[in-house]
mmCIF file of C-alpha atoms in Angstrom:
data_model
loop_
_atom_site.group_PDB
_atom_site.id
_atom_site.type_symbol
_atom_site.label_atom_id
_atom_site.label_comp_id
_atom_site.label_asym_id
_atom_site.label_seq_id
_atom_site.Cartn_x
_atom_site.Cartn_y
_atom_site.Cartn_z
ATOM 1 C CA UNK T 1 0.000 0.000 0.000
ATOM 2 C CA UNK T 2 2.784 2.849 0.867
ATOM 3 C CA UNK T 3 4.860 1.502 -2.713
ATOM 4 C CA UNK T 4 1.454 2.292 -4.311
ATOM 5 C CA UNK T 5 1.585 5.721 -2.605
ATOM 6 C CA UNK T 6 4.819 6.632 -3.344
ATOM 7 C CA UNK T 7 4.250 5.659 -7.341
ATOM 8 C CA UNK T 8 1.176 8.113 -7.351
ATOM 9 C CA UNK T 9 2.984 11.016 -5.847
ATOM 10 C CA UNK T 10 5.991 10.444 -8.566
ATOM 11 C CA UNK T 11 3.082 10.274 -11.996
ATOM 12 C CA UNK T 12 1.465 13.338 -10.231
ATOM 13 C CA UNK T 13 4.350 15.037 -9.962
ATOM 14 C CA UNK T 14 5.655 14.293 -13.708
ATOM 15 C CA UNK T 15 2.327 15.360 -14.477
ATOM 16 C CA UNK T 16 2.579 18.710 -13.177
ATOM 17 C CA UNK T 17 5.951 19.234 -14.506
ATOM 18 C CA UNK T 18 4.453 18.270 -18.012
ATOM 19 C CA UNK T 19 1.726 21.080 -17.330
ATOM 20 C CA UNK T 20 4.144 23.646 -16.826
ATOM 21 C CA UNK T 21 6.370 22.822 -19.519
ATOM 22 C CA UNK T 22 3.015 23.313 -22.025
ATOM 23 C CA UNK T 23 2.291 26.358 -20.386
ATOM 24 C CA UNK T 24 5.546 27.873 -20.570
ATOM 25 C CA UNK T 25 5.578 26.945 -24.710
ATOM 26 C CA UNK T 26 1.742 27.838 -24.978
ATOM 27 C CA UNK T 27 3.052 31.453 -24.079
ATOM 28 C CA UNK T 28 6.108 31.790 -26.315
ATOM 29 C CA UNK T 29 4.533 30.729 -29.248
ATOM 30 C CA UNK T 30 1.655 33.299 -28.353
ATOM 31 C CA UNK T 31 3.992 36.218 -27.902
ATOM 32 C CA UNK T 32 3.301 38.363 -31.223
ATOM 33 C CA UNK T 33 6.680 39.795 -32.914
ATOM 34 C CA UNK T 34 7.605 43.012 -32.058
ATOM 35 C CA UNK T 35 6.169 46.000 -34.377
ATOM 36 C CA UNK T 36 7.448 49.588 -33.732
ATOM 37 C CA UNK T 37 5.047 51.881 -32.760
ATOM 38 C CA UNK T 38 3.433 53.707 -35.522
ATOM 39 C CA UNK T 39 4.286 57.172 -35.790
ATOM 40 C CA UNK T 40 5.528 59.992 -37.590
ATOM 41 C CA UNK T 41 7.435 59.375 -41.565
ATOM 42 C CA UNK T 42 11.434 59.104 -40.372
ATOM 43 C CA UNK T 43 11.992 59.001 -44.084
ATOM 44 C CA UNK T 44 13.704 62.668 -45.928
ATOM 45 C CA UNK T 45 10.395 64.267 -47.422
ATOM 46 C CA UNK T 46 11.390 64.240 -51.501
ATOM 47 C CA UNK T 47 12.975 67.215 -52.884
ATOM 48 C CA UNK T 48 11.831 68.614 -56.098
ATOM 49 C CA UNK T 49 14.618 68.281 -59.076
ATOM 50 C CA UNK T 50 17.148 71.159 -59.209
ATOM 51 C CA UNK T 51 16.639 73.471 -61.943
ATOM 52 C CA UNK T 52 19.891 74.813 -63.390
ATOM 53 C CA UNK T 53 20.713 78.252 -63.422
ATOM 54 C CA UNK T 54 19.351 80.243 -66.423
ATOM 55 C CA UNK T 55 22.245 81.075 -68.488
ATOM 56 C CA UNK T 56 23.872 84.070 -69.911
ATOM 57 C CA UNK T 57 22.498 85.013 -73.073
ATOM 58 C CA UNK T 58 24.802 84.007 -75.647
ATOM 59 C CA UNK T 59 26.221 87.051 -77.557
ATOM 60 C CA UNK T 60 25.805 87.535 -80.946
ATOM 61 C CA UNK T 61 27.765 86.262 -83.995
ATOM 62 C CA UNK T 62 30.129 88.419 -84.532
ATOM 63 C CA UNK T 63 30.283 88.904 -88.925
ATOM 64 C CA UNK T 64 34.013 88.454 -90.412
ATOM 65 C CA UNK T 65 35.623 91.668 -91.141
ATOM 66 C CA UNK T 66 35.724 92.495 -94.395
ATOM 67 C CA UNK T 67 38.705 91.980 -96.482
ATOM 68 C CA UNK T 68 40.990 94.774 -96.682
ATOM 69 C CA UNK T 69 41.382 96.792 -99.451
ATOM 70 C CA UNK T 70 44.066 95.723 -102.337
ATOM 71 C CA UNK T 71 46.308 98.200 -102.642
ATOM 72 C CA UNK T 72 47.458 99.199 -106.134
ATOM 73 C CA UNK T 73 50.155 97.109 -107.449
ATOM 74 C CA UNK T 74 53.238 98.651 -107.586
ATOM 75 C CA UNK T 75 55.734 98.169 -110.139
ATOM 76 C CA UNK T 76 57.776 94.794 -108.996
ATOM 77 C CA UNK T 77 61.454 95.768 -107.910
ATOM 78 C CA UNK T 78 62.900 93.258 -110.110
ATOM 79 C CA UNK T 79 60.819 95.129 -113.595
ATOM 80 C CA UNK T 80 62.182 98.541 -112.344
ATOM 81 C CA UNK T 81 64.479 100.430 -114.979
ATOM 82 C CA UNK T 82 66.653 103.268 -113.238
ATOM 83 C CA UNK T 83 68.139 106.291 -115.190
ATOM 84 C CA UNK T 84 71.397 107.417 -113.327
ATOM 85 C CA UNK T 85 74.020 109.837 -113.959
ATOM 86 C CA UNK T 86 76.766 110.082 -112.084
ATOM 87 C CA UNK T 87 78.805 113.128 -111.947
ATOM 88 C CA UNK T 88 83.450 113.235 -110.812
ATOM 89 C CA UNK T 89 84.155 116.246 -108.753
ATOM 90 C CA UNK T 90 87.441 117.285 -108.489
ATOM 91 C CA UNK T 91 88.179 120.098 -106.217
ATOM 92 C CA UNK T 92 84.493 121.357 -106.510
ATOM 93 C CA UNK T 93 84.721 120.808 -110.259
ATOM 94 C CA UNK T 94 83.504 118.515 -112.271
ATOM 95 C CA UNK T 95 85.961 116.546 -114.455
ATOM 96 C CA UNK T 96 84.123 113.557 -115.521
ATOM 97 C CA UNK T 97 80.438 112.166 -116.055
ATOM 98 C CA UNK T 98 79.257 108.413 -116.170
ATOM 99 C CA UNK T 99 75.078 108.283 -117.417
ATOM 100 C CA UNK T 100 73.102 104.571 -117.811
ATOM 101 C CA UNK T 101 69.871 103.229 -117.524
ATOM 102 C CA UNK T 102 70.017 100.165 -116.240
ATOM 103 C CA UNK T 103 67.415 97.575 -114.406
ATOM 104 C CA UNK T 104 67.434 96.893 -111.310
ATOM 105 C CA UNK T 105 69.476 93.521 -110.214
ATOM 106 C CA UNK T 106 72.004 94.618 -112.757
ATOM 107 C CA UNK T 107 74.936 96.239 -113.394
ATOM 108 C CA UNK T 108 76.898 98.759 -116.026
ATOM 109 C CA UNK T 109 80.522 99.233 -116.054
ATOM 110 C CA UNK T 110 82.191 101.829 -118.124
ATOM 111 C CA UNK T 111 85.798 103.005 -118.636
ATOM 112 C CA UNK T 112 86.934 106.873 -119.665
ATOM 113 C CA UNK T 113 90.239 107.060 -120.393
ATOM 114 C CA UNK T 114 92.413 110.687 -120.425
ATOM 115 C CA UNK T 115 95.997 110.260 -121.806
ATOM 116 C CA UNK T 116 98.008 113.116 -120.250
ATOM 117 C CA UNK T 117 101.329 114.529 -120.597
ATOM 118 C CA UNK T 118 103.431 117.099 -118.617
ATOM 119 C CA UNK T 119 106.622 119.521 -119.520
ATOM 120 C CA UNK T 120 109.416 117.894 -116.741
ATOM 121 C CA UNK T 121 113.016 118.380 -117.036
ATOM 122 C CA UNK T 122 115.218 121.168 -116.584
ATOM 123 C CA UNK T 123 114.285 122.265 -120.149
ATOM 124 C CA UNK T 124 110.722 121.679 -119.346
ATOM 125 C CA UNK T 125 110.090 119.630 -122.252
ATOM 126 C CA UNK T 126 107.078 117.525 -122.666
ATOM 127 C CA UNK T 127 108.272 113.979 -121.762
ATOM 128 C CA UNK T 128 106.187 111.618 -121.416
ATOM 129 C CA UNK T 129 102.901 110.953 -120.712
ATOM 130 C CA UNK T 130 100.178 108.841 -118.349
ATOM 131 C CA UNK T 131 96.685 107.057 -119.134
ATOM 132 C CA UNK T 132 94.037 108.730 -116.090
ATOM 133 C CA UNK T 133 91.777 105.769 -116.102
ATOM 134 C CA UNK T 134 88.415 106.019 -114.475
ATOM 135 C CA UNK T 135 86.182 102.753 -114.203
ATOM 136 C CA UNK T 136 83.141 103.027 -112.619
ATOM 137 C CA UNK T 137 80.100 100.419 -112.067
ATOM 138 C CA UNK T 138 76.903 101.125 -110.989
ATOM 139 C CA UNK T 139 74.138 98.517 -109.821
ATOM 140 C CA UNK T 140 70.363 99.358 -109.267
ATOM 141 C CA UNK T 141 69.904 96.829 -105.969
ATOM 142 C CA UNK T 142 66.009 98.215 -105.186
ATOM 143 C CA UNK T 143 63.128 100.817 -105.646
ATOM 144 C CA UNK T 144 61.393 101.686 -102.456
ATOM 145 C CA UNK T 145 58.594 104.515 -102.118
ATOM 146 C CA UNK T 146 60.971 107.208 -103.832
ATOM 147 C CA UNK T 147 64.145 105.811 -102.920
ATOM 148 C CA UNK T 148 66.571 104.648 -104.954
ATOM 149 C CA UNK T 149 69.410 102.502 -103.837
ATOM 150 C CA UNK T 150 72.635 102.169 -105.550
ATOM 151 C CA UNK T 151 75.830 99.724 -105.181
ATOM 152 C CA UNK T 152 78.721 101.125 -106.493
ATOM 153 C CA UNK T 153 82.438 100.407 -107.246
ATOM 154 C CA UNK T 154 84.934 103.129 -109.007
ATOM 155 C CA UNK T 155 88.523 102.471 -109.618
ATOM 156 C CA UNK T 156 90.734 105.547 -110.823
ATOM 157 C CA UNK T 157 93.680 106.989 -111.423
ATOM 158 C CA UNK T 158 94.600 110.510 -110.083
ATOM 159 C CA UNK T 159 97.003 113.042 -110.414
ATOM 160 C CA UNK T 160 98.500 114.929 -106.860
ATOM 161 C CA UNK T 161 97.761 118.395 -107.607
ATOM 162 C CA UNK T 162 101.537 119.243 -106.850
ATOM 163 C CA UNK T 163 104.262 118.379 -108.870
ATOM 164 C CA UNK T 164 107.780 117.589 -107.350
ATOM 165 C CA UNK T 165 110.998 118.731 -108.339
ATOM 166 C CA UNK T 166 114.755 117.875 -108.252
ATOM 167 C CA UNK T 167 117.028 119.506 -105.843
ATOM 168 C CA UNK T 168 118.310 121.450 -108.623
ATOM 169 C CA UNK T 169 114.868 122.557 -109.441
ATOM 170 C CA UNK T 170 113.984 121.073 -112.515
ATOM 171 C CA UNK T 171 110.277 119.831 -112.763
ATOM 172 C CA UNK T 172 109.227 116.034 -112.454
ATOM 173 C CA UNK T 173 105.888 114.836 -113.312
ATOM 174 C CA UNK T 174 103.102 114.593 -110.600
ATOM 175 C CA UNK T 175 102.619 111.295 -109.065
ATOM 176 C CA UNK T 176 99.849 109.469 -109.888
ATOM 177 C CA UNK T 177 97.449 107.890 -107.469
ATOM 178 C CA UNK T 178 95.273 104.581 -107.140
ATOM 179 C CA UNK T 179 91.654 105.047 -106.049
ATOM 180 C CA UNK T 180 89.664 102.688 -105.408
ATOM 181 C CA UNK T 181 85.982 103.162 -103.590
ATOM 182 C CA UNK T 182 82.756 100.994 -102.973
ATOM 183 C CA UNK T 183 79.601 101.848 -101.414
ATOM 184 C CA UNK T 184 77.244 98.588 -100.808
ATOM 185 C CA UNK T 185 74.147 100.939 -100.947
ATOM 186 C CA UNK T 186 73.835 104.271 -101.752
ATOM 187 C CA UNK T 187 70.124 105.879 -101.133
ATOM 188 C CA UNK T 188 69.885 108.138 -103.533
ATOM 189 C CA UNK T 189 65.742 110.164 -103.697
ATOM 190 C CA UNK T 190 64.165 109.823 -106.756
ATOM 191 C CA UNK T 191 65.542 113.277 -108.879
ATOM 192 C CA UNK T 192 67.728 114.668 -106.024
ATOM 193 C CA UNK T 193 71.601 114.758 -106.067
ATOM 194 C CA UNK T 194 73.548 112.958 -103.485
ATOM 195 C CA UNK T 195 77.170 113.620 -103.264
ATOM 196 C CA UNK T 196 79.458 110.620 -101.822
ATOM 197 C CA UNK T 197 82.757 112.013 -100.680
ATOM 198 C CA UNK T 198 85.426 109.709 -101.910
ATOM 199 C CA UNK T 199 88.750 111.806 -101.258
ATOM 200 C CA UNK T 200 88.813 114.857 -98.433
ATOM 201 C CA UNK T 201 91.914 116.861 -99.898
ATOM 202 C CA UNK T 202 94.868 117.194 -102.402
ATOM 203 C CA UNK T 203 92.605 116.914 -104.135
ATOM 204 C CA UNK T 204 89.535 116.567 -102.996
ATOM 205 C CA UNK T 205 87.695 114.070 -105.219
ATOM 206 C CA UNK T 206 83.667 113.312 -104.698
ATOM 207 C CA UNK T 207 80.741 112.014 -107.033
ATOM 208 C CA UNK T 208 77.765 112.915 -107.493
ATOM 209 C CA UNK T 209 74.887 110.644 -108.368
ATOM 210 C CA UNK T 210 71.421 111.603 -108.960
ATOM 211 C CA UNK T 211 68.991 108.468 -109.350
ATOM 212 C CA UNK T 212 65.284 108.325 -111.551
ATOM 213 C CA UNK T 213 62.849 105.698 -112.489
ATOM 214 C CA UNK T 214 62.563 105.558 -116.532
ATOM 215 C CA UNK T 215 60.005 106.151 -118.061
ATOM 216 C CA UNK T 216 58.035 102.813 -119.617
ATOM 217 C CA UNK T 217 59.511 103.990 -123.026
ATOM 218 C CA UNK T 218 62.787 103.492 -122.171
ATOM 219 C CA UNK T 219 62.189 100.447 -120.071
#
């Protein structure tokens, strides 16, 4: 009788553990999922689209210029024909004259020759004589505006303008001298003389050059 006791009070007590066990799942299945509490939108209210700023207005075409004016064609350097003349001055007087027309990239060369002879000796006698030889070339290098521009070369022979003498007076025959003279570029204005200096004194020796543009006749 107290085994059959006992045996009760163990099933009644697995019984009411199995109870609670039920009860304790019954609840945690029940138990709903959490759910925040409604409220208020959290989420950034929607901004409208940007709208670019308006531009500045674009300025107007501009129209190309127009083209410039042509100029009237000038005569091309290398068709210019130049009339020179150029003059020898000796002591402030002329001795000699050279005169061409010639175009311009070229060149003219002419020779004057002066045979001279003198009265030397103690018996002043004429006695021989000398060839004064005067070679002068003249190139037209350009026309510009109303310039003219002028290479030149001269060679010459020239006389001192004071003849020596022995000691015992008797007369010898002046000395000749060489002369030679270039100018790369001589600017000479259309119709106007331009003297070059070539010699200061004893003598003085210069030339004078005067410079036109011929005329389409003579061209």
């Amino acid at each position: 009788m107290t085994l059959w006791k006992h045996c009760l009070a163990v099933v009644t007590l697995f019984a009411v553990l199995a109870g609670l066990s039920a009860s304790a799942l019954a609840q945690g299945v029940a138990q709903p999922a959490y759910v925040p509490a409604a409220g208020p939108d959290a989420s950034p209210a929607a901004q409208p689209p940007l709208t670019p700023p308006p531009q500045p207005p674009a300025a107007p075409a501009m129209a190309p210029p127009p083209p410039p004016t042509t100029a009237p064609a000038e005569v091309p350097v290398t068709q210019a024909v130049v009339q020179w003349t150029l003059d020898v001055m000796r002591d402030g007087q002329q001795i000699d004259s050279f005169d061409g027309t010639t175009p311009v990239g070229q060149a003219r060369t002419d020779t004057h020759n002066k045979v001279v002879s003198h009265n030397v000796g103690c018996k002043d006698q004429p006695a021989g004589s000398i060839d004064l030889s005067r070679t002068i070339t003249v190139s037209p290098l350009q026309v510009r505006a109303n310039l003219i521009i002028l290479a030149i070369d001269a060679q010459e022979t020239l006389e001192n303008d004071v003849a020596p003498s022995t000691p015992e007076g008797c007369k010898l025959p002046p000395q000749p001298r060489q002369v030679n003279a270039s100018h790369p570029g001589l600017i000479v204005p259309q119709g106007e003389w331009v003297t070059w200096p070539i010699i200061d004194q004893n003598p003085s020796l210069a030339y004078r050059v005067r410079a036109t543009l011929a005329p389409p006749s003579a061209q």
